[in-house]
Coordinates of N, CA, C and O in Angstrom, one line a residue:
Q23 N 38.9 103.3 58.7 CA 40.2 104.2 58.1 C 40.8 103.9 57.2 O 41.4 104.7 56.4
A24 N 41.0 102.4 56.9 CA 41.9 101.9 55.9 C 41.7 102.4 54.4 O 42.3 102.8 53.6
I25 N 40.3 102.3 54.4 CA 39.5 102.8 52.9 C 39.8 104.3 52.8 O 40.1 104.8 51.6
T26 N 39.8 105.1 54.0 CA 39.9 106.5 53.9 C 41.2 106.8 53.4 O 41.3 107.5 52.6
A27 N 42.2 106.1 54.1 CA 43.6 106.3 53.7 C 43.7 105.9 52.1 O 44.9 107.0 51.6
G28 N 43.3 105.1 51.6 CA 43.4 104.9 50.1 C 42.8 105.9 49.2 O 43.1 106.3 47.7
F29 N 41.5 106.2 49.7 CA 40.9 107.2 48.6 C 40.3 108.3 49.3 O 39.4 109.0 49.2
F30 N 41.3 109.0 49.9 CA 41.0 110.4 50.7 C 40.8 111.6 49.6 O 39.8 112.3 50.1
Y31 N 41.0 111.4 48.4 CA 40.7 112.2 47.6 C 39.2 112.1 47.0 O 38.7 113.2 46.2
H32 N 38.5 111.1 47.2 CA 37.4 111.1 46.7 C 36.3 110.9 48.0 O 35.4 110.2 48.3
T33 N 36.2 112.4 48.6 CA 35.2 112.7 49.6 C 34.2 113.8 49.1 O 34.6 114.7 48.4
A34 N 33.1 113.7 49.7 CA 32.0 114.6 49.5 C 31.3 115.1 50.8 O 31.5 114.1 51.9
R35 N 30.9 116.2 50.9 CA 29.8 116.6 52.4 C 28.6 117.2 51.7 O 28.6 117.4 50.9
L36 N 28.1 117.1 52.8 CA 26.4 117.3 52.6 C 26.4 118.6 52.7 O 26.8 119.0 54.1
S37 N 25.8 119.8 52.2 CA 25.3 120.9 52.3 C 23.9 121.1 52.0 O 23.3 119.8 51.6
R38 N 23.4 122.1 52.3 CA 22.0 122.7 52.0 C 21.7 122.2 50.4 O 20.5 121.8 50.7
G39 N 22.6 122.5 49.7 CA 21.9 122.0 48.2 C 22.4 120.6 48.0 O 22.1 120.5 46.7
G40 N 22.7 119.8 48.5 CA 23.2 118.5 48.2 C 24.8 118.3 48.6 O 25.2 119.1 49.3
Y41 N 25.1 117.4 48.0 CA 26.6 117.0 48.1 C 27.6 117.6 47.2 O 27.2 118.0 46.2
R42 N 28.7 117.9 47.8 CA 29.7 118.6 47.0 C 31.1 117.9 47.4 O 31.2 117.6 48.5
T43 N 31.8 117.9 46.3 CA 33.1 117.1 46.6 C 34.0 118.3 47.8 O 33.9 119.4 47.6
V44 N 34.8 117.6 48.4 CA 35.6 118.8 49.5 C 36.4 119.6 48.9 O 36.2 120.9 49.0
K45 N 37.3 119.2 47.7 CA 38.4 120.1 47.4 C 38.0 121.0 46.1 O 38.2 122.0 46.3
H46 N 36.9 120.4 45.3 CA 36.7 121.1 44.1 C 35.3 122.0 44.3 O 34.8 122.1 43.2
Q47 N 34.5 121.4 45.1 CA 33.1 121.9 45.2 C 32.0 121.6 43.9 O 31.4 122.3 43.6
Q48 N 32.5 120.3 43.4 CA 31.7 120.0 42.5 C 30.4 119.2 42.8 O 30.5 118.4 43.6
P49 N 29.1 119.7 42.4 CA 28.1 118.9 43.0 C 28.0 117.5 42.7 O 28.0 117.1 41.2
V50 N 27.7 116.6 43.2 CA 27.6 115.1 43.3 C 26.3 114.6 44.0 O 25.9 115.1 45.0
F51 N 25.8 113.3 43.6 CA 24.7 112.8 44.3 C 24.9 111.6 44.5 O 25.7 110.8 43.6
I52 N 24.5 110.9 45.5 CA 24.6 109.3 46.0 C 23.7 108.6 44.8 O 22.7 108.8 44.6
H53 N 24.3 107.6 44.1 CA 23.6 107.0 43.3 C 22.2 106.4 43.9 O 22.3 105.7 45.1
P54 N 21.1 106.3 43.2 CA 19.7 105.7 43.8 C 19.8 104.2 44.2 O 19.0 104.0 45.1
N55 N 20.8 103.5 43.7 CA 20.6 102.2 44.1 C 21.6 102.0 45.2 O 21.7 100.7 45.9
S56 N 22.3 103.0 46.0 CA 22.9 102.7 47.0 C 22.0 102.8 48.3 O 21.0 103.3 48.4
A57 N 22.6 102.0 49.4 CA 21.9 101.6 50.5 C 21.7 102.9 51.3 O 21.0 103.1 52.1
L58 N 23.2 103.8 50.7 CA 23.1 105.3 51.8 C 22.1 106.3 51.1 O 22.1 107.6 51.5
F59 N 21.4 105.9 50.0 CA 20.8 106.9 49.3 C 19.7 107.6 50.2 O 19.4 109.0 50.1
A60 N 18.8 106.9 50.9 CA 17.8 107.5 51.9 C 18.5 108.4 53.1 O 17.9 109.1 53.8
L61 N 19.7 107.7 53.7 CA 20.2 108.1 54.7 C 20.8 109.4 54.7 O 20.8 110.1 55.6
Q62 N 21.5 109.8 53.7 CA 22.1 111.0 53.4 C 23.3 111.5 55.0 O 22.9 112.4 55.6
P63 N 24.2 110.8 54.8 CA 25.2 111.3 55.8 C 25.9 112.3 55.6 O 26.0 112.6 54.5
R64 N 26.6 112.9 56.6 CA 27.3 114.1 56.5 C 28.4 113.9 55.6 O 28.8 114.8 54.6
W65 N 29.3 113.4 55.7 CA 30.6 113.3 55.0 C 30.6 111.7 54.5 O 30.1 110.7 55.2
V66 N 30.7 111.5 53.0 CA 30.9 110.1 52.1 C 32.3 110.0 51.6 O 32.8 111.1 51.2
L67 N 32.7 108.8 51.4 CA 33.4 108.5 50.6 C 33.2 107.5 49.5 O 32.4 106.7 49.8
Y68 N 33.7 107.9 48.1 CA 33.3 107.2 47.0 C 34.0 106.3 46.1 O 35.2 106.9 46.2
H69 N 33.8 105.4 45.5 CA 34.9 105.0 44.5 C 35.0 105.4 43.4 O 36.0 105.7 42.6
E70 N 33.7 105.5 42.7 CA 33.7 106.1 41.5 C 32.8 107.4 41.1 O 31.6 106.9 41.8
L71 N 32.6 108.1 40.2 CA 31.6 109.0 39.7 C 31.3 108.6 38.2 O 32.0 108.2 37.5
V72 N 29.9 108.5 38.2 CA 29.3 108.1 37.1 C 28.5 109.2 36.5 O 28.0 109.5 37.2
C73 N 28.9 109.7 35.3 CA 28.2 110.9 34.5 C 26.9 110.2 33.7 O 27.0 109.6 32.8
T74 N 25.5 110.6 34.4 CA 24.5 109.9 33.3 C 23.9 111.7 33.2 O 24.3 112.4 32.5
S75 N 22.8 111.7 34.0 CA 21.9 112.7 33.8 C 22.7 113.7 35.1 O 22.7 114.9 34.7
K76 N 23.2 113.3 35.9 CA 23.8 113.9 37.0 C 25.4 113.2 37.4 O 25.7 112.2 36.8
E77 N 26.1 113.8 38.1 CA 27.4 113.2 38.7 C 27.1 112.2 39.9 O 26.5 113.0 41.0
F78 N 26.9 110.8 39.7 CA 26.4 110.3 40.8 C 27.7 109.4 41.2 O 28.8 109.1 40.5
M79 N 27.8 109.3 42.7 CA 28.8 108.5 43.3 C 28.3 107.4 43.4 O 27.2 106.8 44.0
R80 N 29.3 106.3 43.3 CA 29.2 104.9 43.4 C 29.9 104.1 44.7 O 31.1 104.7 44.6
Q81 N 29.8 102.9 44.9 CA 30.3 102.3 46.1 C 30.5 103.6 46.9 O 31.5 103.7 47.7
V82 N 29.5 104.1 47.7 CA 29.6 105.0 49.0 C 29.7 104.5 50.4 O 29.1 103.4 50.5
I83 N 30.3 105.1 51.1 CA 30.7 104.6 52.5 C 30.5 105.9 53.2 O 31.0 107.0 52.8
E84 N 30.2 105.7 54.8 CA 30.1 107.2 55.5 C 31.4 107.0 56.3 O 32.0 105.9 56.7
I85 N 32.2 108.2 56.4 CA 33.2 108.4 57.4 C 33.2 109.7 58.2 O 32.2 110.5 58.2
D86 N 34.1 109.7 59.0 CA 34.4 110.8 59.7 C 35.2 111.9 59.3 O 36.2 111.5 59.0
S87 N 35.0 113.3 59.4 CA 35.7 113.7 58.7 C 37.0 114.0 59.2 O 38.4 114.5 58.9
A88 N 37.4 113.9 60.7 CA 38.4 113.8 61.3 C 39.4 112.7 60.9 O 40.7 113.3 60.9
W89 N 38.9 111.7 60.4 CA 40.1 110.8 59.6 C 40.7 111.4 58.5 O 41.8 110.9 58.2
L90 N 40.1 112.4 57.7 CA 40.8 112.7 56.6 C 41.9 113.6 56.9 O 43.0 113.5 56.2
L91 N 42.0 114.3 58.0 CA 43.0 115.1 58.5 C 44.3 114.1 59.1 O 45.1 114.5 58.9
E92 N 43.8 113.1 59.9 CA 44.7 112.2 60.1 C 45.6 111.3 59.0 O 46.7 111.2 59.3
V93 N 44.7 110.9 57.9 CA 45.6 110.4 56.7 C 46.2 111.0 56.0 O 46.9 110.4 55.1
A94 N 45.5 112.3 55.7 CA 46.0 113.1 54.7 C 46.1 114.4 55.2 O 45.8 115.3 54.5
P95 N 47.0 114.7 55.9 CA 47.3 116.4 56.4 C 47.9 116.9 55.3 O 48.0 118.0 55.1
H96 N 48.6 116.3 54.4 CA 49.3 117.3 53.3 C 48.5 117.5 51.9 O 48.7 118.2 51.3
Y97 N 47.1 116.8 52.3 CA 45.9 117.1 51.3 C 44.7 118.2 51.5 O 44.5 119.2 51.1
Y98 N 44.8 117.9 52.8 CA 43.6 118.8 53.5 C 44.0 119.9 54.9 O 45.1 119.4 55.3
Q99 N 43.2 120.5 54.7 CA 43.5 121.7 55.9 C 42.1 121.9 57.0 O 40.9 121.3 56.5
A100 N 42.6 121.9 58.1 CA 41.7 121.9 59.2 C 40.3 122.6 58.7 O 39.1 122.4 58.9
K101 N 40.7 124.1 58.3 CA 39.2 124.6 58.0 C 38.3 124.0 56.5 O 37.3 124.2 56.8
E102 N 39.1 123.4 55.8 CA 38.2 122.6 54.9 C 37.3 121.6 55.4 O 36.0 121.2 54.7
L103 N 37.7 121.2 56.5 CA 36.8 120.0 57.3 C 36.3 120.3 58.6 O 36.1 119.3 59.0
E104 N 36.0 121.8 58.6 CA 35.1 122.0 59.5 C 33.6 121.1 59.5 O 33.0 121.2 58.4
D105 N 33.2 120.4 60.6 CA 32.1 119.8 60.4 C 30.7 120.3 60.1 O 29.8 120.2 59.4
G106 N 30.7 121.4 61.1 CA 29.2 122.1 60.5 C 28.0 121.6 61.5 O 27.1 121.5 60.8
S107 N 28.5 120.6 62.3 CA 27.5 119.8 63.0 C 26.6 120.9 63.6 O 25.0 120.2 63.9
G108 N 26.7 121.9 63.9 CA 25.9 122.8 64.5 C 24.5 123.5 63.7 O 23.6 124.0 64.2
R109 N 25.0 123.4 62.3 CA 24.0 124.1 61.4 C 22.9 122.9 61.2 O 23.2 121.9 61.3
K110 N 21.9 123.6 61.2 CA 20.6 123.0 60.9 C 20.6 122.4 59.2 O 20.9 122.9 58.5
M111 N 20.2 121.1 59.1 CA 20.1 120.5 57.9 C 18.5 120.0 57.9 O 17.7 120.0 58.9
P112 N 18.1 119.9 56.8 CA 16.8 119.1 56.4 C 16.6 117.9 57.4 O 17.3 117.5 57.5
K113 N 15.3 117.7 57.6 CA 14.8 116.5 58.4 C 15.5 115.3 57.8 O 15.4 115.3 56.5
K114 N 15.6 114.0 58.3 CA 16.4 113.1 57.6 C 17.6 113.2 57.3 O 18.2 112.3 56.4
A115 N 18.2 114.3 57.1 CA 19.6 114.6 56.5 C 20.7 115.0 57.4 O 20.6 115.5 58.3
G116 N 21.8 114.2 56.9 CA 23.1 114.4 57.6 C 22.9 113.8 58.9 O 23.6 114.1 60.1
K117 N 22.2 112.6 58.9 CA 22.2 111.7 60.2 C 23.3 111.3 60.4 O 24.2 110.6 59.7
A118 N 23.9 111.1 61.7 CA 25.0 110.6 62.3 C 25.0 109.1 62.4 O 23.6 108.6 62.3
R119 N 26.0 108.1 62.5 CA 26.0 107.0 62.4 C 25.1 106.4 63.8 O 24.4 106.2 64.4

């Protein structure tokens, strides 16, 4: 939660088409060298974006969407952070911790 408090604006959510940043809906991808590349958690926080052929997130950790509302209620609204855990995802995508 401490890292989330510092980097709350660097978040992305897994959707059917891949990851999108929460605020601007920009498509982003987990860097292939990341340990989370194969796991594809639903919510991630990243340190930086690297633009090569795509926008890749580097230094990625999995977070809980509820943390964002706790640490940054001035930045996020509850409807932006709806989990959508009831929606179907591709196999092996969106696995919880």
